Structures are given as structure tokens and as C-alpha cells.
Amino acid sequence: MRYWLALVFLRDFGFEIGRWTPISLDDVTKALNCTRRNAQLVIKRLVEESIIDWKSGVGRGNLPQLLLKESVNTTLIEQAKFWMNEGKADQALNLIRSKDRDQFIAEFVSQYQQQDNDQDILQIPFYRATHSLIPYEISRRTERHIADYLYANLLRFNRDTGQLEGDLAQTWVHTGDMLEVRLRKSLKFWDGSALTAFDVKAAYESIISSDSVSRGLFLLIDEFSVVDEYTLRIRSKRLSHYLPRLMAHGALSVCKLNSDGTIVGSGAFRLAEQTDYRTLLTASPHYHGYRPWLDGVEIWNMGLSANDFQMHCDIVHGSSAPDIADEFTQVQQWEEGCIYACLNSANNAWMKLAKHRRYIQQLLQSLPMNGVRDTMIYRRASGMTSLAPLTLGKAVDLSSINQVPLEVLTYQLPGHIEAAENITELLCQHGLDSNLTVLPYPEFDQVERQSKADIIVSGEVFGEHKESSWLGWLLCTNTVTASLNKQSKPWFEQQVFDNLAQSDESKRVQGYQRIERELIRKAIYIPLFQCAQDMRISHKVNAMDLLTNGWIDFNQVVFEGR
């Protein structure tokens, strides 16, 4: 690798071909991250290959001199392509200038997709790299969707029937606050090793020992014990009615970590590669369920050009529609959930007064509609699952101007940034000095950081099972947690736990909607916009609807004509 890093150094340092340039050997050793002796060996090889000439420095204070004899750029690109074909994306991209990487990936994916290939790989351009895929660390929908195919759970929710069904579980019996689960025989991880009840308990213990956003929900379990290698006993008084549903929760997906930190899962696909530029899933030969028709799924981080990239991809963003209408089918649907703002009363003294927060709520009702600087489709929302006009009650007169600027905080998602920018502008127009901070999602998704902001702009997308989605937002979202003060937090938790005690699921869902309305009334939260998914699916792929989360079901994808 030092040889290739040396070529990168020759390309980027500023050498002119055919001209002697003074250069310190220390600069070379720093670029190659090696000893002076190893740097000298690399220089010797470059001289032998007639890439450079080298003159040692003679006398005190005289630097060595280097003469570059030919351009090395083509050599670097060819080697990068070679490594990309071998699946060594990180090594390959180290050879490409940062400003050229998105274009290099686009060209590579394009030629790669045109090759005759015995394997059926679904190609998807995406606007960012994927974050951690360890189950209990996941809090974004894309990672959650990928994880659904990498890992198995005890139970799973069947979106067609609306009922739970066994995944790792062969049978289960729910009596009162107790759930007994019997596993299938001969379960295996990706690597062929046995999966037993002890591995399921280890997955539960990993959640409890972590700082996962889902940890609070699983702390409500009173007992999670192994009866034998096939049998588990789980008990929870507070979650007695919801307990079977909890066994389908994504955080409880079963995996194990190797000593080198790599993940070994139990789902239909295995994680073959995850870098800043590519996430590759390949079909697992040890999966206990039906094998997917796809041999793999390849998600490329195309950066900001992802929406425009369309060459030979199987799924593209709707903004590409004018150029590909004949080759792709348009699929649109409104998401359940919304972009929202939480108003933190515990950070800025001015925000402690409910009337001040209500004043901000009223201002936000006149917030410009998203979609001017963003290509998504929006409409106003009055709740996670409601579009009825939002009623805030009596108008509030602002009695005092805030002396300390408010911080509006969000993360790197175009729709959220546009909403946060509009909020900041609107507040400033009404005499409330405000500053906007935009963070990468992993930095944003920390209670400690969010609790220092005054207005937090985030979003939630509901899944197929409504109660799980409500609990995921209310109990497992750092934005909600960070916005509750010492008085509102006990009230909030009691409301949720009292609601969980109801035996009727439909009444529990109505109860969560009531809690949401109370959060609005207390000026802790305000819903803003509902988003629509607008995707184009290639005619090469069988017709299918979008899932509630805006993705398609990888297990159901078939390439037509093969």
C-alpha cells in the first residue's frame, strides 16, 4: 500500500513533470506513514521503474530533490478500478481525489451494471453512507430497513395479515404477563454456527448494557431467562399486553460480534461490506426461511448527486423522472409520521414560560411550506397520523423579547434543513434572534447535545404496526426525551405507562394520539409537515408497492425476463 500512497503523494504534492523540486524526506515519510528506511525503499522502487529521479541533499541545509518523469494519475485510477472490482472500496477510494470520488463511483457503478453477470444484484444510489448496523444502535429508517434483512427476530409482524408470526420462534404462548417461546431447530448464523436461546438472551443483554434509544423500553422487562437451548421465558408486568409485539422489535434482532468487531447476523442476507461508499448485502446460505430471489443488494453513497444518478440503477428518486419516464414506473405514497419541532423549556430561561413557547407554536403555523429548496413533496400535518387543521387555542401576546439567541438544531437531511432554515428566518423576522446548527446525524442524535438546543427539528416515519411506531417515537426518541423537563418527564412517562395497561390495542393507539395532543397543548412539540415518497422503479424489476417506510421489500424483488 505504501507504493500506491507514494503515487498519490506524487500526484497531489504539486510536482511538475520534468522539473527538479526540493523535497524533505520527512514529508515523504509522513505521507506514507512509515519510517525513513521504508520511505527510502519506496523511493528506490520508483526510481527503478523510471517514475522519478532522485538526488540526495549534499551539505547541511540542502534538501533532496525529486524529478517527476511521467503522470501517475492514470495508473492510480486503473488500480482503484481493480480494487473496486475486488470489493476493496476503501482502499480504492484512497487513491482518488476527494473532489473526484462521487464521479468515480458513478462511472464505476455505471460500467459495473452493464456487465453480463450471473448474479442478480439490486443497485440503489443513496445520498449518504449508512450508519451503524448493530441492531440496538440503529435509530434511522434506512438502517432499520437494511437490518430487517440482516437479522431475524423471535417474532415478526406480517404486513399482509396484520398479525405476528414466528421467525426464530416455532411456537409461543402468551399468558398474563408471561411469554414462553420455543425456537425452531437447527437455526444458524451467517457463518453456519448454531443459534440458540442463549444467543437471543445475549441480544437482550446487549440492549440493557448499551445506551440504545430503545433501552428504556426493554428495561420494563422483569425476566428474560433461558429454560433450555430451545426455550425462553420472558415476563413484564408493565408490558403484559404488548410483550409479544416487543419480541418483533428491531433492537432485539439476533446477531453476534466477532473479536474484530464484525457483525454476524441471522437474516436472509449477510453484510458482505460496509464502507463510506458502499453497503453490500449478499444472500445467506444458512437462512432458516425462504431464500430471496436476489443474490444481493448494493447501496452506493453517491452524495448529493444520488438524486440525479440514474444510469442503469434499479431504483431512483422521483426528481429524475423527466429523463427516465419510459424506463421506470412512478410509485408515490404519503408517509405516516411527520417533520416536527420540539420546544425545549429547560435550556433558555425565556423558553421556560409556556406562553413564550406557545407564541413560537403560533409563528410556526405560518411557516413557509417545504419543497422550495428541497425536491420532496410536502403537505401540512397536525399530528403523526393526522392532517386535520391544527388548533392551538387562545392567541398569545408576546410580553417580553428574549435577550439570549435561540438555537435551532437539526441534522443533515434536506427537508429538515429547509424547515429549520425557515424557522430561523421566521423567528428573526419577529424579533427573536436565532441561530441554526446543522449536525451529522450521529452527532445530532445525542440527548446531551439536543438538551442544549432550544428548538429541535426532527422527523419520524411510522411503520406498518402503529402501536410499535407510537412507542418508538414516544419512548425511544432522543428528541422527545431531551425536550422534557423535570416536571413534564414524570407526567409523560405515567401517561404512557397508564395507557400500556389497557388490554385493547386500538384503545392504546387512541391513547398515544391523546398524549401527542397533550404535548402540543403543553407547547413541548408541534407537527409541521407530512412527506410523500416519490420513487421510480425500473421496468426490469417486478411491480410492487412501496413499504410504509418508503423502501421496497428486498425479499420480494425479482428481475423480469431472467
JSON list of N, CA and C in Angstrom, two decimals, residues 488-557:
[
{"chain": "A", "resi": 488, "resn": "SER", "atom": "N", "xyz": [-42.30, 17.80, 33.46]},
{"chain": "A", "resi": 488, "resn": "SER", "atom": "CA", "xyz": [-43.06, 17.13, 32.40]},
{"chain": "A", "resi": 488, "resn": "SER", "atom": "C", "xyz": [-42.66, 15.66, 32.21]},
{"chain": "A", "resi": 489, "resn": "LYS", "atom": "N", "xyz": [-41.42, 15.30, 32.55]},
{"chain": "A", "resi": 489, "resn": "LYS", "atom": "CA", "xyz": [-40.99, 13.93, 32.31]},
{"chain": "A", "resi": 489, "resn": "LYS", "atom": "C", "xyz": [-41.78, 12.91, 33.13]},
{"chain": "A", "resi": 490, "resn": "PRO", "atom": "N", "xyz": [-41.96, 13.09, 34.47]},
{"chain": "A", "resi": 490, "resn": "PRO", "atom": "CA", "xyz": [-42.76, 12.11, 35.23]},
{"chain": "A", "resi": 490, "resn": "PRO", "atom": "C", "xyz": [-44.20, 12.03, 34.72]},
{"chain": "A", "resi": 491, "resn": "TRP", "atom": "N", "xyz": [-44.79, 13.19, 34.40]},
{"chain": "A", "resi": 491, "resn": "TRP", "atom": "CA", "xyz": [-46.16, 13.19, 33.85]},
{"chain": "A", "resi": 491, "resn": "TRP", "atom": "C", "xyz": [-46.21, 12.39, 32.56]},
{"chain": "A", "resi": 492, "resn": "PHE", "atom": "N", "xyz": [-45.26, 12.63, 31.69]},
{"chain": "A", "resi": 492, "resn": "PHE", "atom": "CA", "xyz": [-45.23, 11.97, 30.38]},
{"chain": "A", "resi": 492, "resn": "PHE", "atom": "C", "xyz": [-45.11, 10.45, 30.53]},
{"chain": "A", "resi": 493, "resn": "GLU", "atom": "N", "xyz": [-44.16, 10.00, 31.33]},
{"chain": "A", "resi": 493, "resn": "GLU", "atom": "CA", "xyz": [-43.96, 8.56, 31.50]},
{"chain": "A", "resi": 493, "resn": "GLU", "atom": "C", "xyz": [-45.19, 7.90, 32.10]},
{"chain": "A", "resi": 494, "resn": "GLN", "atom": "N", "xyz": [-45.82, 8.57, 33.07]},
{"chain": "A", "resi": 494, "resn": "GLN", "atom": "CA", "xyz": [-47.01, 7.99, 33.69]},
{"chain": "A", "resi": 494, "resn": "GLN", "atom": "C", "xyz": [-48.14, 7.86, 32.68]},
{"chain": "A", "resi": 495, "resn": "GLN", "atom": "N", "xyz": [-48.27, 8.85, 31.80]},
{"chain": "A", "resi": 495, "resn": "GLN", "atom": "CA", "xyz": [-49.30, 8.79, 30.77]},
{"chain": "A", "resi": 495, "resn": "GLN", "atom": "C", "xyz": [-49.09, 7.58, 29.86]},
{"chain": "A", "resi": 496, "resn": "VAL", "atom": "N", "xyz": [-47.85, 7.36, 29.45]},
{"chain": "A", "resi": 496, "resn": "VAL", "atom": "CA", "xyz": [-47.56, 6.24, 28.55]},
{"chain": "A", "resi": 496, "resn": "VAL", "atom": "C", "xyz": [-47.79, 4.91, 29.25]},
{"chain": "A", "resi": 497, "resn": "PHE", "atom": "N", "xyz": [-47.31, 4.78, 30.50]},
{"chain": "A", "resi": 497, "resn": "PHE", "atom": "CA", "xyz": [-47.44, 3.51, 31.22]},
{"chain": "A", "resi": 497, "resn": "PHE", "atom": "C", "xyz": [-48.90, 3.20, 31.56]},
{"chain": "A", "resi": 498, "resn": "ASP", "atom": "N", "xyz": [-49.66, 4.22, 31.93]},
{"chain": "A", "resi": 498, "resn": "ASP", "atom": "CA", "xyz": [-51.09, 4.00, 32.19]},
{"chain": "A", "resi": 498, "resn": "ASP", "atom": "C", "xyz": [-51.79, 3.53, 30.92]},
{"chain": "A", "resi": 499, "resn": "ASN", "atom": "N", "xyz": [-51.39, 4.08, 29.81]},
{"chain": "A", "resi": 499, "resn": "ASN", "atom": "CA", "xyz": [-52.00, 3.69, 28.53]},
{"chain": "A", "resi": 499, "resn": "ASN", "atom": "C", "xyz": [-51.66, 2.25, 28.17]},
{"chain": "A", "resi": 500, "resn": "LEU", "atom": "N", "xyz": [-50.42, 1.84, 28.48]},
{"chain": "A", "resi": 500, "resn": "LEU", "atom": "CA", "xyz": [-49.99, 0.47, 28.19]},
{"chain": "A", "resi": 500, "resn": "LEU", "atom": "C", "xyz": [-50.79, -0.56, 28.99]},
{"chain": "A", "resi": 501, "resn": "ALA", "atom": "N", "xyz": [-51.39, -0.14, 30.09]},
{"chain": "A", "resi": 501, "resn": "ALA", "atom": "CA", "xyz": [-52.14, -1.08, 30.93]},
{"chain": "A", "resi": 501, "resn": "ALA", "atom": "C", "xyz": [-53.47, -1.49, 30.32]},
{"chain": "A", "resi": 502, "resn": "GLN", "atom": "N", "xyz": [-53.92, -0.78, 29.28]},
{"chain": "A", "resi": 502, "resn": "GLN", "atom": "CA", "xyz": [-55.18, -1.15, 28.63]},
{"chain": "A", "resi": 502, "resn": "GLN", "atom": "C", "xyz": [-55.01, -2.42, 27.80]},
{"chain": "A", "resi": 503, "resn": "SER", "atom": "N", "xyz": [-55.98, -3.29, 27.85]},
{"chain": "A", "resi": 503, "resn": "SER", "atom": "CA", "xyz": [-55.88, -4.57, 27.13]},
{"chain": "A", "resi": 503, "resn": "SER", "atom": "C", "xyz": [-56.21, -4.45, 25.65]},
{"chain": "A", "resi": 504, "resn": "ASP", "atom": "N", "xyz": [-56.97, -3.43, 25.27]},
{"chain": "A", "resi": 504, "resn": "ASP", "atom": "CA", "xyz": [-57.41, -3.27, 23.88]},
{"chain": "A", "resi": 504, "resn": "ASP", "atom": "C", "xyz": [-56.38, -2.43, 23.10]},
{"chain": "A", "resi": 505, "resn": "GLU", "atom": "N", "xyz": [-55.80, -3.03, 22.05]},
{"chain": "A", "resi": 505, "resn": "GLU", "atom": "CA", "xyz": [-54.75, -2.34, 21.30]},
{"chain": "A", "resi": 505, "resn": "GLU", "atom": "C", "xyz": [-55.26, -1.07, 20.63]},
{"chain": "A", "resi": 506, "resn": "SER", "atom": "N", "xyz": [-56.47, -1.11, 20.06]},
{"chain": "A", "resi": 506, "resn": "SER", "atom": "CA", "xyz": [-57.00, 0.08, 19.38]},
{"chain": "A", "resi": 506, "resn": "SER", "atom": "C", "xyz": [-57.17, 1.23, 20.36]},
{"chain": "A", "resi": 507, "resn": "LYS", "atom": "N", "xyz": [-57.57, 0.92, 21.61]},
{"chain": "A", "resi": 507, "resn": "LYS", "atom": "CA", "xyz": [-57.70, 1.97, 22.62]},
{"chain": "A", "resi": 507, "resn": "LYS", "atom": "C", "xyz": [-56.33, 2.50, 23.03]},
{"chain": "A", "resi": 508, "resn": "ARG", "atom": "N", "xyz": [-55.32, 1.61, 23.05]},
{"chain": "A", "resi": 508, "resn": "ARG", "atom": "CA", "xyz": [-53.98, 2.08, 23.37]},
{"chain": "A", "resi": 508, "resn": "ARG", "atom": "C", "xyz": [-53.49, 3.07, 22.30]},
{"chain": "A", "resi": 509, "resn": "VAL", "atom": "N", "xyz": [-53.74, 2.75, 21.04]},
{"chain": "A", "resi": 509, "resn": "VAL", "atom": "CA", "xyz": [-53.34, 3.65, 19.95]},
{"chain": "A", "resi": 509, "resn": "VAL", "atom": "C", "xyz": [-54.04, 5.00, 20.08]},
{"chain": "A", "resi": 510, "resn": "GLN", "atom": "N", "xyz": [-55.33, 4.98, 20.43]},
{"chain": "A", "resi": 510, "resn": "GLN", "atom": "CA", "xyz": [-56.04, 6.24, 20.66]},
{"chain": "A", "resi": 510, "resn": "GLN", "atom": "C", "xyz": [-55.42, 7.01, 21.82]},
{"chain": "A", "resi": 511, "resn": "GLY", "atom": "N", "xyz": [-54.94, 6.26, 22.82]},
{"chain": "A", "resi": 511, "resn": "GLY", "atom": "CA", "xyz": [-54.30, 6.90, 23.97]},
{"chain": "A", "resi": 511, "resn": "GLY", "atom": "C", "xyz": [-53.00, 7.59, 23.59]},
{"chain": "A", "resi": 512, "resn": "TYR", "atom": "N", "xyz": [-52.21, 6.99, 22.70]},
{"chain": "A", "resi": 512, "resn": "TYR", "atom": "CA", "xyz": [-50.97, 7.62, 22.25]},
{"chain": "A", "resi": 512, "resn": "TYR", "atom": "C", "xyz": [-51.27, 8.91, 21.48]},
{"chain": "A", "resi": 513, "resn": "GLN", "atom": "N", "xyz": [-52.34, 8.89, 20.70]},
{"chain": "A", "resi": 513, "resn": "GLN", "atom": "CA", "xyz": [-52.75, 10.10, 19.98]},
{"chain": "A", "resi": 513, "resn": "GLN", "atom": "C", "xyz": [-53.14, 11.21, 20.96]},
{"chain": "A", "resi": 514, "resn": "ARG", "atom": "N", "xyz": [-53.79, 10.80, 22.05]},
{"chain": "A", "resi": 514, "resn": "ARG", "atom": "CA", "xyz": [-54.17, 11.79, 23.07]},
{"chain": "A", "resi": 514, "resn": "ARG", "atom": "C", "xyz": [-52.92, 12.38, 23.73]},
{"chain": "A", "resi": 515, "resn": "ILE", "atom": "N", "xyz": [-51.91, 11.53, 24.01]},
{"chain": "A", "resi": 515, "resn": "ILE", "atom": "CA", "xyz": [-50.66, 12.02, 24.60]},
{"chain": "A", "resi": 515, "resn": "ILE", "atom": "C", "xyz": [-49.98, 13.01, 23.66]},
{"chain": "A", "resi": 516, "resn": "GLU", "atom": "N", "xyz": [-50.01, 12.72, 22.36]},
{"chain": "A", "resi": 516, "resn": "GLU", "atom": "CA", "xyz": [-49.43, 13.65, 21.38]},
{"chain": "A", "resi": 516, "resn": "GLU", "atom": "C", "xyz": [-50.13, 15.00, 21.45]},
{"chain": "A", "resi": 517, "resn": "ARG", "atom": "N", "xyz": [-51.46, 14.99, 21.54]},
{"chain": "A", "resi": 517, "resn": "ARG", "atom": "CA", "xyz": [-52.20, 16.26, 21.62]},
{"chain": "A", "resi": 517, "resn": "ARG", "atom": "C", "xyz": [-51.84, 17.03, 22.89]},
{"chain": "A", "resi": 518, "resn": "GLU", "atom": "N", "xyz": [-51.58, 16.30, 23.98]},
{"chain": "A", "resi": 518, "resn": "GLU", "atom": "CA", "xyz": [-51.18, 16.95, 25.23]},
{"chain": "A", "resi": 518, "resn": "GLU", "atom": "C", "xyz": [-49.79, 17.58, 25.09]},
{"chain": "A", "resi": 519, "resn": "LEU", "atom": "N", "xyz": [-48.89, 16.93, 24.36]},
{"chain": "A", "resi": 519, "resn": "LEU", "atom": "CA", "xyz": [-47.56, 17.51, 24.12]},
{"chain": "A", "resi": 519, "resn": "LEU", "atom": "C", "xyz": [-47.68, 18.81, 23.34]},
{"chain": "A", "resi": 520, "resn": "ILE", "atom": "N", "xyz": [-48.64, 18.85, 22.41]},
{"chain": "A", "resi": 520, "resn": "ILE", "atom": "CA", "xyz": [-48.89, 20.09, 21.67]},
{"chain": "A", "resi": 520, "resn": "ILE", "atom": "C", "xyz": [-49.47, 21.15, 22.61]},
{"chain": "A", "resi": 521, "resn": "ARG", "atom": "N", "xyz": [-50.45, 20.75, 23.42]},
{"chain": "A", "resi": 521, "resn": "ARG", "atom": "CA", "xyz": [-51.10, 21.70, 24.33]},
{"chain": "A", "resi": 521, "resn": "ARG", "atom": "C", "xyz": [-50.12, 22.29, 25.33]},
{"chain": "A", "resi": 522, "resn": "LYS", "atom": "N", "xyz": [-49.17, 21.48, 25.79]},
{"chain": "A", "resi": 522, "resn": "LYS", "atom": "CA", "xyz": [-48.16, 21.95, 26.75]},
{"chain": "A", "resi": 522, "resn": "LYS", "atom": "C", "xyz": [-47.02, 22.70, 26.07]},
{"chain": "A", "resi": 523, "resn": "ALA", "atom": "N", "xyz": [-47.12, 22.88, 24.75]},
{"chain": "A", "resi": 523, "resn": "ALA", "atom": "CA", "xyz": [-46.11, 23.62, 23.97]},
{"chain": "A", "resi": 523, "resn": "ALA", "atom": "C", "xyz": [-44.73, 22.97, 24.08]},
{"chain": "A", "resi": 524, "resn": "ILE", "atom": "N", "xyz": [-44.72, 21.65, 24.08]},
{"chain": "A", "resi": 524, "resn": "ILE", "atom": "CA", "xyz": [-43.47, 20.90, 24.06]},
{"chain": "A", "resi": 524, "resn": "ILE", "atom": "C", "xyz": [-43.13, 20.48, 22.63]},
{"chain": "A", "resi": 525, "resn": "TYR", "atom": "N", "xyz": [-44.15, 20.40, 21.79]},
{"chain": "A", "resi": 525, "resn": "TYR", "atom": "CA", "xyz": [-43.99, 19.80, 20.46]},
{"chain": "A", "resi": 525, "resn": "TYR", "atom": "C", "xyz": [-45.00, 20.41, 19.50]},
{"chain": "A", "resi": 526, "resn": "ILE", "atom": "N", "xyz": [-44.63, 20.48, 18.22]},
{"chain": "A", "resi": 526, "resn": "ILE", "atom": "CA", "xyz": [-45.59, 20.89, 17.19]},
{"chain": "A", "resi": 526, "resn": "ILE", "atom": "C", "xyz": [-45.28, 20.16, 15.88]},
{"chain": "A", "resi": 527, "resn": "PRO", "atom": "N", "xyz": [-46.27, 19.48, 15.30]},
{"chain": "A", "resi": 527, "resn": "PRO", "atom": "CA", "xyz": [-46.07, 18.83, 14.00]},
{"chain": "A", "resi": 527, "resn": "PRO", "atom": "C", "xyz": [-46.03, 19.89, 12.90]},
{"chain": "A", "resi": 528, "resn": "LEU", "atom": "N", "xyz": [-45.23, 19.63, 11.85]},
{"chain": "A", "resi": 528, "resn": "LEU", "atom": "CA", "xyz": [-45.09, 20.61, 10.77]},
{"chain": "A", "resi": 528, "resn": "LEU", "atom": "C", "xyz": [-45.59, 20.08, 9.43]},
{"chain": "A", "resi": 529, "resn": "PHE", "atom": "N", "xyz": [-44.86, 19.12, 8.86]},
{"chain": "A", "resi": 529, "resn": "PHE", "atom": "CA", "xyz": [-45.18, 18.67, 7.50]},
{"chain": "A", "resi": 529, "resn": "PHE", "atom": "C", "xyz": [-45.18, 17.15, 7.40]},
{"chain": "A", "resi": 530, "resn": "GLN", "atom": "N", "xyz": [-46.04, 16.67, 6.54]},
{"chain": "A", "resi": 530, "resn": "GLN", "atom": "CA", "xyz": [-46.01, 15.27, 6.15]},
{"chain": "A", "resi": 530, "resn": "GLN", "atom": "C", "xyz": [-45.32, 15.18, 4.79]},
{"chain": "A", "resi": 531, "resn": "CYS", "atom": "N", "xyz": [-44.53, 14.13, 4.59]},
{"chain": "A", "resi": 531, "resn": "CYS", "atom": "CA", "xyz": [-43.75, 13.97, 3.36]},
{"chain": "A", "resi": 531, "resn": "CYS", "atom": "C", "xyz": [-44.34, 12.86, 2.49]},
{"chain": "A", "resi": 532, "resn": "ALA", "atom": "N", "xyz": [-44.12, 12.99, 1.19]},
{"chain": "A", "resi": 532, "resn": "ALA", "atom": "CA", "xyz": [-44.52, 11.94, 0.25]},
{"chain": "A", "resi": 532, "resn": "ALA", "atom": "C", "xyz": [-43.29, 11.32, -0.35]},
{"chain": "A", "resi": 533, "resn": "GLN", "atom": "N", "xyz": [-43.29, 10.00, -0.44]},
{"chain": "A", "resi": 533, "resn": "GLN", "atom": "CA", "xyz": [-42.23, 9.29, -1.16]},
{"chain": "A", "resi": 533, "resn": "GLN", "atom": "C", "xyz": [-42.56, 9.32, -2.65]},
{"chain": "A", "resi": 534, "resn": "ASP", "atom": "N", "xyz": [-41.57, 9.65, -3.46]},
{"chain": "A", "resi": 534, "resn": "ASP", "atom": "CA", "xyz": [-41.74, 9.70, -4.91]},
{"chain": "A", "resi": 534, "resn": "ASP", "atom": "C", "xyz": [-40.57, 8.95, -5.53]},
{"chain": "A", "resi": 535, "resn": "MET", "atom": "N", "xyz": [-40.80, 7.70, -5.89]},
{"chain": "A", "resi": 535, "resn": "MET", "atom": "CA", "xyz": [-39.73, 6.84, -6.39]},
{"chain": "A", "resi": 535, "resn": "MET", "atom": "C", "xyz": [-40.02, 6.38, -7.81]},
{"chain": "A", "resi": 536, "resn": "ARG", "atom": "N", "xyz": [-38.97, 6.00, -8.51]},
{"chain": "A", "resi": 536, "resn": "ARG", "atom": "CA", "xyz": [-39.09, 5.39, -9.83]},
{"chain": "A", "resi": 536, "resn": "ARG", "atom": "C", "xyz": [-38.43, 4.01, -9.76]},
{"chain": "A", "resi": 537, "resn": "ILE", "atom": "N", "xyz": [-39.19, 2.98, -10.12]},
{"chain": "A", "resi": 537, "resn": "ILE", "atom": "CA", "xyz": [-38.69, 1.60, -10.06]},
{"chain": "A", "resi": 537, "resn": "ILE", "atom": "C", "xyz": [-38.55, 1.08, -11.48]},
{"chain": "A", "resi": 538, "resn": "SER", "atom": "N", "xyz": [-37.38, 0.54, -11.78]},
{"chain": "A", "resi": 538, "resn": "SER", "atom": "CA", "xyz": [-37.06, 0.08, -13.13]},
{"chain": "A", "resi": 538, "resn": "SER", "atom": "C", "xyz": [-38.04, -0.98, -13.61]},
{"chain": "A", "resi": 539, "resn": "HIS", "atom": "N", "xyz": [-38.31, -0.96, -14.93]},
{"chain": "A", "resi": 539, "resn": "HIS", "atom": "CA", "xyz": [-39.16, -1.99, -15.52]},
{"chain": "A", "resi": 539, "resn": "HIS", "atom": "C", "xyz": [-38.50, -3.36, -15.47]},
{"chain": "A", "resi": 540, "resn": "LYS", "atom": "N", "xyz": [-37.20, -3.40, -15.17]},
{"chain": "A", "resi": 540, "resn": "LYS", "atom": "CA", "xyz": [-36.51, -4.69, -15.02]},
{"chain": "A", "resi": 540, "resn": "LYS", "atom": "C", "xyz": [-36.98, -5.43, -13.77]},
{"chain": "A", "resi": 541, "resn": "VAL", "atom": "N", "xyz": [-37.57, -4.67, -12.84]},
{"chain": "A", "resi": 541, "resn": "VAL", "atom": "CA", "xyz": [-37.96, -5.23, -11.54]},
{"chain": "A", "resi": 541, "resn": "VAL", "atom": "C", "xyz": [-39.47, -5.47, -11.54]},
{"chain": "A", "resi": 542, "resn": "ASN", "atom": "N", "xyz": [-39.90, -6.57, -10.90]},
{"chain": "A", "resi": 542, "resn": "ASN", "atom": "CA", "xyz": [-41.34, -6.86, -10.82]},
{"chain": "A", "resi": 542, "resn": "ASN", "atom": "C", "xyz": [-42.08, -5.73, -10.12]},
{"chain": "A", "resi": 543, "resn": "ALA", "atom": "N", "xyz": [-43.33, -5.51, -10.52]},
{"chain": "A", "resi": 543, "resn": "ALA", "atom": "CA", "xyz": [-44.14, -4.43, -9.95]},
{"chain": "A", "resi": 543, "resn": "ALA", "atom": "C", "xyz": [-44.38, -4.67, -8.47]},
{"chain": "A", "resi": 544, "resn": "MET", "atom": "N", "xyz": [-44.27, -3.62, -7.68]},
{"chain": "A", "resi": 544, "resn": "MET", "atom": "CA", "xyz": [-44.51, -3.75, -6.23]},
{"chain": "A", "resi": 544, "resn": "MET", "atom": "C", "xyz": [-44.82, -2.38, -5.66]},
{"chain": "A", "resi": 545, "resn": "ASP", "atom": "N", "xyz": [-45.50, -2.39, -4.52]},
{"chain": "A", "resi": 545, "resn": "ASP", "atom": "CA", "xyz": [-45.81, -1.15, -3.82]},
{"chain": "A", "resi": 545, "resn": "ASP", "atom": "C", "xyz": [-44.65, -0.78, -2.90]},
{"chain": "A", "resi": 546, "resn": "LEU", "atom": "N", "xyz": [-44.57, 0.50, -2.56]},
{"chain": "A", "resi": 546, "resn": "LEU", "atom": "CA", "xyz": [-43.62, 0.92, -1.54]},
{"chain": "A", "resi": 546, "resn": "LEU", "atom": "C", "xyz": [-44.10, 0.45, -0.17]},
{"chain": "A", "resi": 547, "resn": "LEU", "atom": "N", "xyz": [-43.15, 0.12, 0.69]},
{"chain": "A", "resi": 547, "resn": "LEU", "atom": "CA", "xyz": [-43.48, -0.17, 2.08]},
{"chain": "A", "resi": 547, "resn": "LEU", "atom": "C", "xyz": [-43.82, 1.15, 2.77]},
{"chain": "A", "resi": 548, "resn": "THR", "atom": "N", "xyz": [-44.37, 1.05, 3.97]},
{"chain": "A", "resi": 548, "resn": "THR", "atom": "CA", "xyz": [-44.73, 2.25, 4.72]},
{"chain": "A", "resi": 548, "resn": "THR", "atom": "C", "xyz": [-43.53, 3.15, 4.94]},
{"chain": "A", "resi": 549, "resn": "ASN", "atom": "N", "xyz": [-42.33, 2.56, 5.08]},
{"chain": "A", "resi": 549, "resn": "ASN", "atom": "CA", "xyz": [-41.13, 3.36, 5.32]},
{"chain": "A", "resi": 549, "resn": "ASN", "atom": "C", "xyz": [-40.53, 3.95, 4.05]},
{"chain": "A", "resi": 550, "resn": "GLY", "atom": "N", "xyz": [-41.17, 3.73, 2.90]},
{"chain": "A", "resi": 550, "resn": "GLY", "atom": "CA", "xyz": [-40.70, 4.32, 1.65]},
{"chain": "A", "resi": 550, "resn": "GLY", "atom": "C", "xyz": [-39.75, 3.46, 0.85]},
{"chain": "A", "resi": 551, "resn": "TRP", "atom": "N", "xyz": [-39.35, 2.30, 1.40]},
{"chain": "A", "resi": 551, "resn": "TRP", "atom": "CA", "xyz": [-38.47, 1.38, 0.69]},
{"chain": "A", "resi": 551, "resn": "TRP", "atom": "C", "xyz": [-39.31, 0.29, 0.02]},
{"chain": "A", "resi": 552, "resn": "ILE", "atom": "N", "xyz": [-38.63, -0.63, -0.69]},
{"chain": "A", "resi": 552, "resn": "ILE", "atom": "CA", "xyz": [-39.30, -1.80, -1.24]},
{"chain": "A", "resi": 552, "resn": "ILE", "atom": "C", "xyz": [-38.80, -3.03, -0.50]},
{"chain": "A", "resi": 553, "resn": "ASP", "atom": "N", "xyz": [-39.56, -4.10, -0.59]},
{"chain": "A", "resi": 553, "resn": "ASP", "atom": "CA", "xyz": [-39.25, -5.35, 0.11]},
{"chain": "A", "resi": 553, "resn": "ASP", "atom": "C", "xyz": [-38.22, -6.13, -0.69]},
{"chain": "A", "resi": 554, "resn": "PHE", "atom": "N", "xyz": [-36.98, -6.18, -0.19]},
{"chain": "A", "resi": 554, "resn": "PHE", "atom": "CA", "xyz": [-35.91, -6.88, -0.91]},
{"chain": "A", "resi": 554, "resn": "PHE", "atom": "C", "xyz": [-36.22, -8.37, -1.09]},
{"chain": "A", "resi": 555, "resn": "ASN", "atom": "N", "xyz": [-36.99, -8.93, -0.16]},
{"chain": "A", "resi": 555, "resn": "ASN", "atom": "CA", "xyz": [-37.31, -10.36, -0.26]},
{"chain": "A", "resi": 555, "resn": "ASN", "atom": "C", "xyz": [-38.26, -10.67, -1.41]},
{"chain": "A", "resi": 556, "resn": "GLN", "atom": "N", "xyz": [-38.95, -9.65, -1.92]},
{"chain": "A", "resi": 556, "resn": "GLN", "atom": "CA", "xyz": [-39.95, -9.86, -2.97]},
{"chain": "A", "resi": 556, "resn": "GLN", "atom": "C", "xyz": [-39.47, -9.42, -4.35]},
{"chain": "A", "resi": 557, "resn": "VAL", "atom": "N", "xyz": [-38.27, -8.87, -4.44]},
{"chain": "A", "resi": 557, "resn": "VAL", "atom": "CA", "xyz": [-37.79, -8.33, -5.72]},
{"chain": "A", "resi": 557, "resn": "VAL", "atom": "C", "xyz": [-37.38, -9.47, -6.66]}
]
